[in-house]
C-alpha cells in the first residue's frame, strides 16, 4: 500500500531527530496498524526530544475507532444475547477481540512513555525511578513534584504508601539532580498526562470487556473471572482458538519471563500465567498452588470449549466446575486420618526372613566343604584307595596325594583320634601278620605235654583269635549297645 | 471399668456359645468379680491387650456371682479370683507355669507383655497339636498361691 510505504520512509527520516519534521509526523499519524513498527524504530533512536515521536497510539485511527465503539457500547445497555449467530460473526465479539489487542498495545505504549518520562526526569531526581516502579504511579508522582526542590511542600498522600513517601522525601534531600529547564518540564508533564490518559483508556476498555465477557463466555468467566477470561481470550486470539488449545498451554498463557540476568530463578513461579491472577489461585495455600493451577487450567479449558460451541449460555456448567474445583482444593487440605494401633500378627504366620548378603556368605564359607575334603571324597576307578591306617582301615584318602595332583600332600602324621576297638584289633592282627619284627626263633609249633606237637594258631594266644569268628553271634559276647531308659 | 471393652458373660448358654464359636483363636475366659481389686488390675491388662492380640485371640469376662455360672465354677474348680482359663477350638488348653494347677492361670498378670506372651505360647502349642504348653513368664512374675485340698 502506498501509504504504508510512505510511512516506512517517514520512519527512516525520523531517525535523525529534527524539529522541522514534527509537522510531517503529525500528518503521518493518521495511519493504521503501524504502532508496533514505529515503536521498534523509536526504540532504536536514542535521543528524542518530543513525546509524539515516541507515542503515536493515541493519535492512530484504530485507537480512535475502537475507543469510540467502546464508549458507545458502554453507554447503551446490552441487548439480549443473540444465540442464533455464530460467535465469530457477532459484532460485539469482534469488538472484544479488537479490545484485547488494543489493551496489549496500550500497555506497551505506557511502557514507552514511562521510559520517556524517566529519561527526562533523571536530571532532576534520578533515584525516583528505582523507588517507584509502577509506571502510572511514577507518572503521578512526577506530575505532583513538578520542578520542586523541597519535598516537604509536596503532598504525596494517597499516591504512594507512606513508607515509600518517607523514603522518597529522604532521598530527595540528598539527590544530585538540578531543577529542569522550562521546556523540558513542559514536555515531561505532557508525557505524564499522556500516560495517565492511556491508563484510563485501558481501564475503560477493560471494564467494557469484562462486562461483555459474561455474555460471550459465561462458563469460562464463572471459573476464572471475567478479567482473566478476557486476557486469556486476547492472548489466545479468540475463543475458538482458546478452546482448541490443550490445557497445559492454557496454564502458561501470559507467563512473563521475568528472569533478569544474574537473579535466581528458584523463587519465580514456574508455569503459571494469567491464571495466577484468579481468585481461586490466590486463595490456595502456596504448597498446593502447583496442583491448583493444573486443575484450574484443565477445568477452564473445558469451560472454554463449552463456550466456543455456545452449549450453555447461562453458565451453569461453569458454576458446577467451579464448585468442583473448590471441593477438590478443600479435600487436599484435609489432615490425614489418625493412625490406628495395629494388632500383633498371628504367631508363626510369617516365615522367618532369611537374609543373604556378603557377610552371610563369608560366614558360611567357614563351614563349607574344603577342597581337601572334596579330593578325599573322590575316588579313582579301579585302584584301591589309600587310607590313614592302611588296608581299608581309618580314613580314606581318595584322590588326595595322588601322583598326578601336585597340590595337596599327605603327611604320615599319626592321627590323635581314638581308634575303635574293632579297628585296633584288626590293626594288631595285620601288624602281627605283616610285620617283619617277629623273631626268627619263634615257631608255630607248640609242644604240649599231652599230645605232643600241636599246631596252633599263634594269634589265638594274643587273644586275636580267628578272624572269622563273628562277634555278633558269639555266646560269650556282651551287649553291644545299652540304652538307659 | 474395662467391662465395656470386653464382653461379660452371665449365662451358661453364652459361655457355651462363645466356646463353640471361637474358631482358630485362643479363647481367654476370666472368672472373677468385677469389684475385686486384683480382678480390676487383671481386667485392665486384658482390656489393654485386647486389640493387640485380636488377630489370634478373643477375650471374655465371666462374672462368677451369677447362678448359671456356678456349674462352670465347680467344673473348673475355681476357688481363687481372678482365674483365667484358655481354650482353643473348644479344647481346654493347659499351662505349666510351675504352680500346682496347670488347668488355669490364677491371679493377675504383672505386665501386659506377660499376658501377650502366654497367649502367643498357647496359640503356637495349639497349632502344633499340643494340649499343654510351658509358660514363658519368668517365675518371679507368676502369682504364687497355695492349693488346699480338702483343707489339708
Coordinates of C-alpha atoms in Angstrom, one line a residue:
Chain A
X1 CA 0.0 0.0 0.0
X2 CA 1.3 3.4 -0.9
X3 CA 0.5 4.8 2.5
X4 CA 2.4 2.1 4.2
X5 CA 5.5 2.6 2.1
X6 CA 5.3 6.3 2.8
X7 CA 5.1 5.7 6.5
X8 CA 8.1 3.4 6.4
X9 CA 10.1 6.1 4.6
X10 CA 8.9 8.6 7.1
X11 CA 10.2 6.3 9.9
X12 CA 13.6 6.2 8.4
X13 CA 13.6 10.0 8.2
X14 CA 12.6 10.3 11.8
X15 CA 15.7 8.5 12.9
X16 CA 17.5 11.8 12.6
X17 CA 15.9 13.9 15.3
X18 CA 14.8 17.1 13.6
X19 CA 12.3 19.5 15.0
X20 CA 11.3 20.5 11.5
X21 CA 9.9 17.1 10.8
X22 CA 7.5 17.3 13.6
X23 CA 4.7 18.6 11.4
X24 CA 5.2 15.8 9.0
X25 CA 5.0 13.3 11.8
X26 CA 1.7 14.7 12.9
X27 CA 0.4 14.2 9.4
X28 CA 1.6 10.6 9.5
X29 CA -0.4 9.8 12.5
X30 CA -3.4 9.0 10.5
X31 CA -2.1 5.6 9.5
X32 CA -3.3 2.4 10.9
X33 CA -1.6 -0.7 12.3
X34 CA 1.8 0.9 12.4
X35 CA 2.2 1.3 16.1
X36 CA 4.3 -1.7 16.5
X37 CA 6.7 -0.9 13.7
X38 CA 7.1 2.6 14.7
X39 CA 7.7 1.7 18.3
X40 CA 10.5 -0.5 17.2
X41 CA 12.0 2.3 15.2
X42 CA 11.7 4.7 18.1
X43 CA 13.4 2.4 20.5
X44 CA 16.4 2.3 18.2
X45 CA 16.7 6.1 18.2
X46 CA 18.5 7.1 21.3
X47 CA 17.8 10.7 21.6
X48 CA 14.3 12.0 21.1
X49 CA 13.0 15.3 22.3
X50 CA 9.4 15.1 21.6
X51 CA 6.7 12.9 23.1
X52 CA 4.9 12.5 19.8
X53 CA 7.8 10.8 18.2
X54 CA 7.6 8.3 20.9
X55 CA 4.0 7.6 21.4
X56 CA 1.7 7.5 18.5
X57 CA -1.0 5.3 19.6
X58 CA -3.3 7.9 20.8
X59 CA -3.4 9.6 17.5
X60 CA -3.8 6.5 15.5
X61 CA -7.1 5.9 13.7
X62 CA -7.5 2.4 15.0
X63 CA -7.3 3.5 18.5
X64 CA -9.8 6.3 18.0
X65 CA -12.3 3.9 16.3
X66 CA -12.2 1.3 18.9
X67 CA -12.4 3.8 21.8
X68 CA -15.5 5.3 20.1
X69 CA -17.2 2.0 19.8
X70 CA -16.3 1.1 23.4
X71 CA -17.8 4.4 24.6
X72 CA -21.0 3.6 22.7
X73 CA -21.3 0.1 23.9
X74 CA -20.6 1.2 27.5
X75 CA -23.3 3.8 27.1
X76 CA -26.1 1.6 25.9
X77 CA -27.4 -1.4 27.7
X78 CA -26.5 -4.8 26.3
X79 CA -29.3 -6.2 24.2
X80 CA -30.4 -9.7 24.5
X81 CA -27.9 -12.3 23.5
X82 CA -28.4 -13.4 20.0
X83 CA -28.0 -17.1 20.3
X84 CA -28.5 -17.9 16.7
X85 CA -25.5 -16.1 15.4
X86 CA -22.2 -18.0 15.3
X87 CA -19.8 -16.5 17.8
X88 CA -17.3 -15.2 15.3
X89 CA -19.8 -13.2 13.3
X90 CA -21.1 -11.4 16.3
X91 CA -20.0 -7.7 16.0
X92 CA -19.7 -7.5 19.8
X93 CA -17.3 -10.4 19.8
X94 CA -15.2 -8.8 17.1
X95 CA -15.1 -5.7 19.2
X96 CA -14.0 -7.7 22.2
X97 CA -11.2 -9.3 20.2
X98 CA -10.1 -5.8 19.0
X99 CA -10.2 -4.5 22.5
X100 CA -8.0 -7.3 23.7
X101 CA -5.4 -6.4 21.1
X102 CA -5.7 -2.8 21.9
X103 CA -5.2 -3.3 25.6
X104 CA -1.9 -5.1 24.9
X105 CA -0.9 -2.2 22.7
X106 CA -1.8 0.4 25.3
X107 CA 0.3 -1.4 27.8
X108 CA 3.3 -1.3 25.5
X109 CA 2.7 2.3 24.9
X110 CA 2.6 3.1 28.6
X111 CA 5.9 1.4 29.0
X112 CA 7.4 3.6 26.3
X113 CA 6.0 6.8 27.7
X114 CA 7.3 5.8 31.1
X115 CA 10.8 5.4 29.8
X116 CA 10.5 8.7 28.1
X117 CA 9.5 10.4 31.3
X118 CA 12.2 8.7 33.2
X119 CA 14.9 9.7 30.9
X120 CA 13.9 13.3 31.0
X121 CA 13.4 13.4 34.8
X122 CA 16.6 11.7 35.5
X123 CA 18.3 15.1 35.5
X124 CA 16.1 16.2 38.3
X125 CA 15.6 13.3 40.5
X126 CA 17.5 10.2 39.5
X127 CA 16.6 7.8 42.3
X128 CA 12.9 8.2 42.0
X129 CA 12.8 5.6 39.2
X130 CA 14.2 2.9 41.4
X131 CA 11.9 3.8 44.3
X132 CA 8.6 3.9 42.4
X133 CA 8.4 1.0 40.0
X134 CA 4.9 1.2 38.7
X135 CA 4.8 3.4 35.6
X136 CA 1.5 5.0 36.3
X137 CA 2.4 5.8 39.9
X138 CA 5.7 7.2 38.7
X139 CA 3.9 9.4 36.3
X140 CA 1.6 10.7 39.0
X141 CA 4.4 11.4 41.4
X142 CA 6.4 13.2 38.7
X143 CA 3.3 15.3 37.9
X144 CA 2.9 16.2 41.6
X145 CA 6.5 17.0 42.3
X146 CA 7.0 19.0 39.1
X147 CA 10.1 21.2 39.5
X148 CA 10.0 21.4 43.3
X149 CA 13.2 21.0 45.2
X150 CA 11.8 20.9 48.6
X151 CA 9.7 17.8 49.0
X152 CA 8.0 18.9 52.3
X153 CA 5.9 21.2 50.2
X154 CA 4.7 18.4 48.1
X155 CA 1.8 16.2 49.4
X156 CA 2.2 12.7 48.1
X157 CA -0.6 11.3 50.3
X158 CA -2.8 8.8 48.5
X159 CA -0.4 8.3 45.6
X160 CA 2.0 6.1 47.4
X161 CA 2.2 4.0 50.6
X162 CA 3.5 6.1 53.5
X163 CA 6.7 4.1 53.8
X164 CA 7.6 4.9 50.2
X165 CA 6.7 8.6 50.7
X166 CA 9.2 8.7 53.6
X167 CA 11.9 7.1 51.6
X168 CA 11.3 9.4 48.7
X169 CA 11.4 12.5 50.9
X170 CA 14.6 11.4 52.4
X171 CA 16.2 10.6 49.1
X172 CA 15.2 13.9 47.7
X173 CA 17.3 15.7 50.3
X174 CA 20.4 14.1 49.0
X175 CA 19.7 13.9 45.3
X176 CA 22.3 15.2 42.9
X177 CA 19.7 16.5 40.5
X178 CA 19.0 20.0 39.5
X179 CA 15.7 21.6 38.5
X180 CA 14.7 21.2 34.9
X181 CA 14.5 23.9 32.3
X182 CA 11.0 25.1 31.5
X183 CA 10.5 23.5 28.1
X184 CA 11.8 20.1 29.3
X185 CA 9.5 20.4 32.3
X186 CA 6.6 21.1 29.9
X187 CA 7.4 18.0 27.9
X188 CA 7.6 15.9 30.9
X189 CA 4.3 17.0 32.3
X190 CA 2.7 16.4 28.9
X191 CA 4.1 12.9 28.9
X192 CA 2.7 12.3 32.3
X193 CA -0.7 13.4 31.1
X194 CA -0.4 11.1 28.2
X195 CA 0.5 8.2 30.4
X196 CA -2.5 8.8 32.6
X197 CA -4.8 9.1 29.7
X198 CA -3.6 5.9 28.3
X199 CA -4.2 4.3 31.6
X200 CA -7.7 5.5 31.9
X201 CA -8.4 4.3 28.3
X202 CA -7.1 1.0 29.2
X203 CA -9.3 0.8 32.2
X204 CA -12.3 1.7 30.1
X205 CA -11.5 -1.0 27.6
X206 CA -11.1 -3.4 30.4
X207 CA -14.4 -2.7 32.0
X208 CA -16.1 -3.0 28.7
X209 CA -14.6 -6.3 28.0
X210 CA -15.4 -7.5 31.5
X211 CA -19.0 -6.6 31.2
X212 CA -19.4 -8.3 27.9
X213 CA -17.5 -11.4 28.9
X214 CA -20.5 -12.6 30.8
X215 CA -22.4 -12.9 27.6
X216 CA -19.5 -14.1 25.4
X217 CA -18.1 -16.7 27.6
X218 CA -20.2 -17.2 30.7
X219 CA -18.8 -20.6 31.7
X220 CA -15.2 -19.5 31.5
X221 CA -15.8 -16.3 33.4
X222 CA -17.7 -18.3 36.0
X223 CA -14.5 -20.2 36.8
X224 CA -11.6 -17.7 36.4
X225 CA -13.4 -14.4 36.5
X226 CA -14.1 -12.1 33.6
X227 CA -10.9 -10.1 33.7
X228 CA -8.7 -13.2 33.4
X229 CA -11.1 -14.7 30.9
X230 CA -10.7 -11.6 28.7
X231 CA -6.9 -11.7 28.9
X232 CA -6.8 -15.4 28.1
X233 CA -9.0 -14.9 25.1
X234 CA -7.0 -12.0 23.9
X235 CA -3.7 -13.8 24.2
X236 CA -5.1 -16.9 22.6
X237 CA -6.5 -15.0 19.7
X238 CA -10.2 -15.7 20.1
X239 CA -12.5 -18.0 21.9
X240 CA -12.3 -20.9 19.4
X241 CA -8.5 -20.7 19.4
X242 CA -8.6 -20.9 23.2
X243 CA -10.9 -23.8 23.0
X244 CA -8.6 -25.7 20.7
X245 CA -5.6 -25.3 23.0
X246 CA -4.7 -28.2 25.3
X247 CA -5.0 -27.4 29.0
X248 CA -1.2 -27.4 29.5
X249 CA -0.9 -24.4 27.1
X250 CA -3.8 -22.6 28.7
X251 CA -1.9 -22.9 32.0
X252 CA 1.0 -20.9 30.8
X253 CA -0.8 -18.3 28.7
X254 CA 0.5 -15.0 29.8
X255 CA 3.6 -16.3 31.5
X256 CA 6.2 -13.5 31.7
X257 CA 9.8 -14.5 31.5
X258 CA 10.9 -12.1 34.2
X259 CA 14.3 -13.7 34.9
X260 CA 16.7 -10.8 34.9
X261 CA 20.2 -11.9 34.2
X262 CA 22.0 -12.8 37.4
X263 CA 18.9 -13.3 39.5
X264 CA 17.9 -16.6 40.8
X265 CA 15.0 -18.4 39.1
X266 CA 14.2 -20.5 42.1
X267 CA 11.7 -18.1 43.5
X268 CA 9.9 -17.4 40.3
X269 CA 6.8 -19.5 40.0
X270 CA 7.0 -21.9 37.2
X271 CA 4.4 -22.4 34.6
X272 CA 1.7 -20.1 35.8
X273 CA 0.4 -17.4 33.5
X274 CA -2.8 -15.3 33.7
X275 CA -4.3 -18.0 35.9
X276 CA -2.1 -16.7 38.7
X277 CA -4.5 -13.7 39.0
X278 CA -7.6 -15.7 39.5
X279 CA -9.3 -15.7 42.8
X280 CA -9.1 -19.4 43.2
X281 CA -5.3 -19.4 42.8
X282 CA -4.8 -16.6 45.1
X283 CA -6.8 -18.2 47.9
X284 CA -5.0 -21.6 47.8
X285 CA -2.1 -22.1 50.2
X286 CA 1.3 -21.8 48.5
X287 CA 2.1 -25.5 48.8
X288 CA -0.9 -26.6 46.8
X289 CA -0.6 -23.9 44.1
X290 CA 1.1 -26.1 41.5
X291 CA -1.7 -28.7 41.7
X292 CA -4.3 -26.0 41.8
X293 CA -3.0 -24.3 38.7
X294 CA -3.2 -27.5 36.7
X295 CA -6.7 -28.2 38.0
X296 CA -7.9 -24.7 37.1
X297 CA -6.3 -24.8 33.7
X298 CA -8.0 -28.1 32.9
X299 CA -11.4 -27.1 34.0
X300 CA -11.2 -23.7 32.4
X301 CA -10.3 -25.4 29.1
X302 CA -13.4 -27.5 29.4
X303 CA -15.5 -24.4 30.1
X304 CA -13.9 -22.6 27.1
X305 CA -14.9 -25.5 24.9
X306 CA -18.4 -25.3 26.1
X307 CA -18.5 -21.6 25.4
X308 CA -17.0 -21.9 22.0
X309 CA -19.9 -24.1 20.9
X310 CA -22.3 -22.0 22.8
X311 CA -23.6 -25.1 24.6
X312 CA -24.5 -23.4 27.8
X313 CA -25.4 -19.8 27.6
X314 CA -26.4 -19.5 31.2
X315 CA -23.1 -20.5 32.6
X316 CA -24.4 -23.4 34.8
X317 CA -21.6 -25.6 33.6
X318 CA -19.1 -23.1 34.7
X319 CA -20.5 -22.7 38.1
X320 CA -20.6 -26.5 38.6
X321 CA -16.9 -26.8 37.5
X322 CA -16.0 -24.0 39.9
X323 CA -17.7 -25.8 42.7
X324 CA -15.9 -29.0 41.8
X325 CA -12.6 -27.1 41.9
X326 CA -13.3 -25.6 45.3
X327 CA -14.2 -29.0 46.7
X328 CA -11.1 -30.6 45.4
X329 CA -8.9 -28.0 46.9
X330 CA -10.6 -28.3 50.2
X331 CA -10.1 -32.1 50.2
X332 CA -6.4 -31.6 49.6
X333 CA -6.2 -29.6 52.7
X334 CA -7.8 -32.2 55.0
X335 CA -5.4 -33.7 57.6
X336 CA -4.6 -37.3 57.1
X337 CA -6.7 -39.9 59.1
X338 CA -5.4 -40.8 62.6
X339 CA -3.3 -43.8 63.0
X340 CA -5.0 -46.9 64.4
X341 CA -2.9 -49.1 66.7
X342 CA -2.0 -52.2 64.8
X343 CA -2.8 -55.6 66.3
X344 CA 0.0 -58.0 66.6
X345 CA 0.5 -60.5 63.8
X346 CA -0.6 -64.2 64.4
X347 CA 2.4 -66.1 65.8
X348 CA 4.4 -68.1 63.4
X349 CA 2.3 -67.0 60.5
X350 CA 5.1 -65.1 58.7
X351 CA 8.1 -67.3 58.0
X352 CA 11.4 -66.1 59.2
X353 CA 13.1 -63.8 56.6
X354 CA 16.4 -65.2 55.8
X355 CA 18.8 -62.6 54.8
X356 CA 21.5 -63.1 52.3
X357 CA 24.5 -60.9 51.5
X358 CA 28.2 -60.8 51.6
X359 CA 28.5 -61.2 55.4
X360 CA 26.4 -64.3 55.5
X361 CA 28.3 -65.9 52.6
X362 CA 31.6 -65.2 54.3
X363 CA 30.3 -66.9 57.5
X364 CA 29.1 -69.9 55.6
X365 CA 32.5 -70.3 54.0
X366 CA 33.9 -71.3 57.3
X367 CA 31.7 -74.4 57.3
X368 CA 31.8 -75.2 53.7
X369 CA 33.4 -78.3 52.3
X370 CA 37.1 -77.7 51.7
X371 CA 39.0 -78.6 48.6
X372 CA 40.9 -81.2 50.5
X373 CA 37.8 -82.9 51.7
X374 CA 36.4 -82.8 48.1
X375 CA 39.5 -84.6 46.8
X376 CA 39.4 -87.1 49.6
X377 CA 35.8 -87.9 48.9
X378 CA 36.5 -88.6 45.3
X379 CA 38.0 -91.9 44.4
X380 CA 39.8 -93.2 41.3
X381 CA 38.2 -96.0 39.4
X382 CA 40.0 -99.4 39.5
X383 CA 42.6 -98.5 42.1
X384 CA 42.1 -99.3 45.8
X385 CA 42.0 -96.3 48.0
X386 CA 44.8 -95.4 50.3
X387 CA 43.8 -94.9 53.9
X388 CA 45.4 -93.5 57.0
X389 CA 45.8 -96.8 58.8
X390 CA 46.3 -98.7 55.7
X391 CA 44.4 -101.5 54.1
X392 CA 41.0 -100.1 54.2
X393 CA 41.1 -99.1 57.9
X394 CA 41.0 -95.5 59.0
X395 CA 40.2 -92.5 56.8
X396 CA 40.3 -92.9 53.1
X397 CA 42.4 -90.5 51.1
X398 CA 40.7 -90.8 47.8
X399 CA 42.4 -88.6 45.2
X400 CA 44.4 -86.8 47.8
X401 CA 48.1 -87.1 47.4
X402 CA 47.9 -88.9 44.1
X403 CA 50.8 -88.8 41.8
X404 CA 49.0 -86.6 39.3
X405 CA 48.0 -83.8 41.6
X406 CA 50.8 -81.7 43.0
X407 CA 48.6 -79.6 45.1
X408 CA 48.0 -81.4 48.3
X409 CA 50.3 -83.7 50.0
X410 CA 49.5 -86.3 52.6
X411 CA 51.9 -86.5 55.5
X412 CA 52.2 -89.5 57.7
X413 CA 51.4 -87.9 61.0
X414 CA 49.7 -90.4 63.2
X415 CA 46.1 -89.4 64.0
X416 CA 45.5 -88.3 67.5
X417 CA 41.9 -89.7 67.4
X418 CA 41.0 -92.7 69.4
X419 CA 40.8 -95.8 67.4
X420 CA 37.7 -98.0 67.6
X421 CA 38.2 -101.3 69.4
X422 CA 37.5 -103.4 66.3
X423 CA 39.8 -101.4 64.2
X424 CA 42.5 -101.7 66.9
X425 CA 42.2 -105.5 66.8
X426 CA 42.5 -105.6 63.1
X427 CA 45.5 -103.4 63.2
X428 CA 47.2 -105.6 65.6
X429 CA 46.4 -108.7 63.5
X430 CA 47.8 -107.1 60.5
X431 CA 50.8 -105.8 62.2
X432 CA 51.5 -109.2 63.6
X433 CA 50.8 -110.9 60.3
X434 CA 52.7 -108.5 58.1
X435 CA 55.2 -107.2 60.5
X436 CA 58.8 -108.1 60.0
X437 CA 59.5 -107.8 63.7
X438 CA 58.6 -111.4 64.6
X439 CA 61.7 -113.1 65.8
X440 CA 63.0 -115.8 63.6
X441 CA 63.3 -118.1 66.5
X442 CA 59.7 -118.3 67.3
X443 CA 57.9 -121.2 65.8
X444 CA 54.4 -122.0 65.2
X445 CA 54.8 -125.3 66.7
X446 CA 53.8 -125.7 70.3
X447 CA 55.0 -128.5 72.5
X448 CA 52.3 -129.7 74.8
X449 CA 52.9 -132.5 77.3
X450 CA 49.8 -134.5 76.4
X451 CA 49.6 -134.6 72.7
X452 CA 53.0 -133.8 71.6
X453 CA 53.3 -131.4 68.8
X454 CA 50.3 -129.3 68.2
X455 CA 49.9 -126.8 65.6
X456 CA 48.0 -123.9 66.9
X457 CA 47.2 -120.5 65.8
X458 CA 49.7 -118.1 67.4
X459 CA 47.3 -115.2 67.1
X460 CA 44.9 -117.0 69.4
X461 CA 47.5 -116.7 72.1
X462 CA 47.4 -113.0 71.7
X463 CA 43.7 -113.0 72.0
X464 CA 43.1 -112.1 68.4
X465 CA 41.5 -115.4 67.8
X466 CA 40.2 -116.4 64.4
X467 CA 39.3 -113.6 62.3
X468 CA 36.4 -115.5 61.0
X469 CA 34.7 -115.8 64.3
X470 CA 32.0 -113.3 64.3
X471 CA 31.4 -111.2 67.3
X472 CA 27.7 -110.8 66.7
X473 CA 26.6 -114.4 67.3
X474 CA 29.2 -115.2 69.9
X475 CA 27.8 -116.7 73.0
X476 CA 30.2 -115.0 75.3
X477 CA 29.7 -111.7 73.8
X478 CA 28.2 -108.9 75.8
X479 CA 25.5 -106.5 74.8
X480 CA 27.0 -104.0 72.4
X481 CA 24.6 -101.2 72.9
X482 CA 22.9 -100.3 76.1
X483 CA 20.4 -97.5 76.3
X484 CA 19.2 -96.0 79.6
X485 CA 15.5 -95.8 79.7
Chain B
X1 CA -14.1 -50.4 84.2
X2 CA -12.9 -52.3 81.2
X3 CA -16.1 -54.2 81.0
X4 CA -17.4 -52.1 78.2
X5 CA -14.4 -53.1 76.1
X6 CA -14.6 -56.8 76.9
X7 CA -17.7 -58.9 76.8
X8 CA -19.1 -60.0 80.1
X9 CA -20.9 -63.3 80.2
X10 CA -23.5 -64.2 82.8
X11 CA -25.4 -67.2 81.3
X12 CA -24.4 -70.7 80.7
X13 CA -25.6 -70.6 77.1
X14 CA -23.5 -67.6 76.4
X15 CA -20.4 -69.3 77.6
X16 CA -21.2 -72.4 75.6
X17 CA -21.9 -70.4 72.5
X18 CA -18.7 -68.4 72.8
X19 CA -16.6 -71.6 73.3
X20 CA -18.2 -73.2 70.3
X21 CA -18.0 -70.2 68.1
X22 CA -14.4 -69.2 68.6
X23 CA -12.6 -71.0 65.7
X24 CA -8.8 -70.9 65.3
X25 CA -8.4 -68.4 68.0
X26 CA -7.4 -68.7 71.6
X27 CA -10.4 -68.0 73.9
X28 CA -9.5 -66.4 77.2
X29 CA -12.1 -66.6 79.8
X30 CA -11.6 -64.7 83.0
X31 CA -13.6 -65.9 86.0
X32 CA -13.8 -63.3 88.7
X33 CA -15.7 -60.5 90.3
X34 CA -15.6 -57.0 88.8
X35 CA -15.3 -55.4 92.2
X36 CA -12.2 -57.1 93.4
X37 CA -9.0 -55.0 93.2
X38 CA -6.9 -57.8 91.8
X39 CA -9.6 -58.5 89.3
X40 CA -9.6 -54.9 88.3
X41 CA -5.9 -54.9 87.7
X42 CA -6.2 -58.1 85.7
X43 CA -9.1 -56.8 83.7
X44 CA -7.2 -53.6 82.9
X45 CA -4.3 -55.6 81.4
X46 CA -6.8 -57.8 79.5
X47 CA -8.5 -54.8 78.1
X48 CA -5.4 -53.0 77.0
X49 CA -4.1 -56.0 75.2
X50 CA -7.4 -56.9 73.6
X51 CA -6.6 -55.0 70.3
X52 CA -3.1 -56.3 70.2
X53 CA -4.0 -60.0 70.2
X54 CA -7.2 -59.5 68.3
X55 CA -5.9 -61.4 65.3
X56 CA -5.4 -64.7 67.2
X57 CA -7.3 -64.4 70.5
X58 CA -10.6 -63.5 71.9
X59 CA -11.2 -62.3 75.5
X60 CA -14.3 -62.6 77.6
X61 CA -15.1 -62.0 81.2
X62 CA -17.3 -64.3 83.3
X63 CA -19.0 -62.9 86.3
X64 CA -18.6 -65.5 89.0
X65 CA -21.5 -64.3 91.1
X66 CA -24.3 -65.3 88.7
X67 CA -26.2 -68.5 89.3
X68 CA -25.8 -70.1 85.9
X69 CA -22.1 -69.9 86.0
X70 CA -21.6 -71.9 89.2
X71 CA -21.7 -75.1 87.2
X72 CA -18.5 -74.0 85.4
X73 CA -17.0 -72.7 88.6
X74 CA -17.4 -76.2 90.1
X75 CA -16.3 -77.9 86.9
X76 CA -13.1 -76.0 86.6
X77 CA -12.6 -76.0 90.4
X78 CA -12.2 -72.2 90.6
X79 CA -11.7 -71.0 94.1
X80 CA -9.4 -68.0 93.8
X81 CA -10.3 -65.0 91.8
X82 CA -9.4 -64.0 89.2
X83 CA -8.8 -67.2 87.3
X84 CA -8.2 -67.4 83.6
X85 CA -8.9 -70.4 81.5
X86 CA -7.7 -70.8 77.9
X87 CA -9.5 -72.6 75.2
X88 CA -8.6 -73.3 71.6
X89 CA -11.2 -74.7 69.2
X90 CA -13.2 -75.9 72.2
X91 CA -10.3 -77.7 73.7
X92 CA -9.2 -76.8 77.2
X93 CA -5.5 -75.7 77.0
X94 CA -3.3 -76.3 80.0
X95 CA -0.4 -74.2 81.0
X96 CA 2.5 -75.4 83.0
X97 CA 3.7 -72.4 85.0
X98 CA 5.5 -74.2 87.8
X99 CA 2.5 -74.0 90.0
X100 CA 0.4 -76.9 91.2
X101 CA -2.6 -76.2 89.0
X102 CA -2.0 -76.4 85.3
X103 CA -5.5 -76.1 84.1
X104 CA -5.8 -72.4 84.8
X105 CA -3.9 -69.2 85.5
X106 CA -4.6 -67.9 88.9
X107 CA -4.2 -64.3 89.8
X108 CA -3.4 -61.2 87.8
X109 CA -0.6 -60.8 85.2
X110 CA 2.0 -58.3 86.2
X111 CA 2.5 -56.6 82.9
X112 CA 0.7 -56.6 79.6
X113 CA 3.6 -58.3 77.8
X114 CA 3.3 -61.4 80.1
X115 CA -0.2 -61.9 79.1
X116 CA 0.6 -61.5 75.4
X117 CA 3.4 -64.0 75.7
X118 CA 1.2 -66.5 77.4
X119 CA -1.5 -66.2 74.7
X120 CA 1.1 -66.5 71.9
X121 CA 2.6 -69.6 73.5
X122 CA -0.8 -71.2 73.8
X123 CA -1.5 -70.4 70.2
X124 CA 1.7 -71.9 69.0
X125 CA 1.3 -75.0 71.0
X126 CA -2.3 -75.4 69.9
X127 CA -1.4 -75.1 66.3
X128 CA 1.1 -77.8 66.7
X129 CA -1.4 -80.0 68.4
X130 CA -0.2 -79.8 71.9
X131 CA -2.6 -79.8 74.9
X132 CA -0.2 -78.3 77.4
X133 CA 2.4 -75.6 76.9
X134 CA 5.2 -74.2 79.0
X135 CA 4.6 -70.8 80.5
X136 CA 7.1 -68.2 79.1
X137 CA 6.6 -65.9 82.1
X138 CA 9.7 -65.9 84.4
X139 CA 8.8 -67.3 87.9
X140 CA 9.2 -64.1 89.7
X141 CA 6.2 -62.7 87.9
X142 CA 4.0 -65.7 88.4
X143 CA 1.5 -65.2 91.2
X144 CA 2.0 -67.7 94.0
X145 CA -0.8 -69.4 95.8
X146 CA -1.4 -72.4 97.9
X147 CA -3.9 -75.1 96.9
X148 CA -5.7 -76.5 99.8
X149 CA -7.0 -79.9 99.1
X150 CA -9.9 -80.6 101.4
X151 CA -8.4 -78.2 103.9
X152 CA -5.2 -80.1 104.2

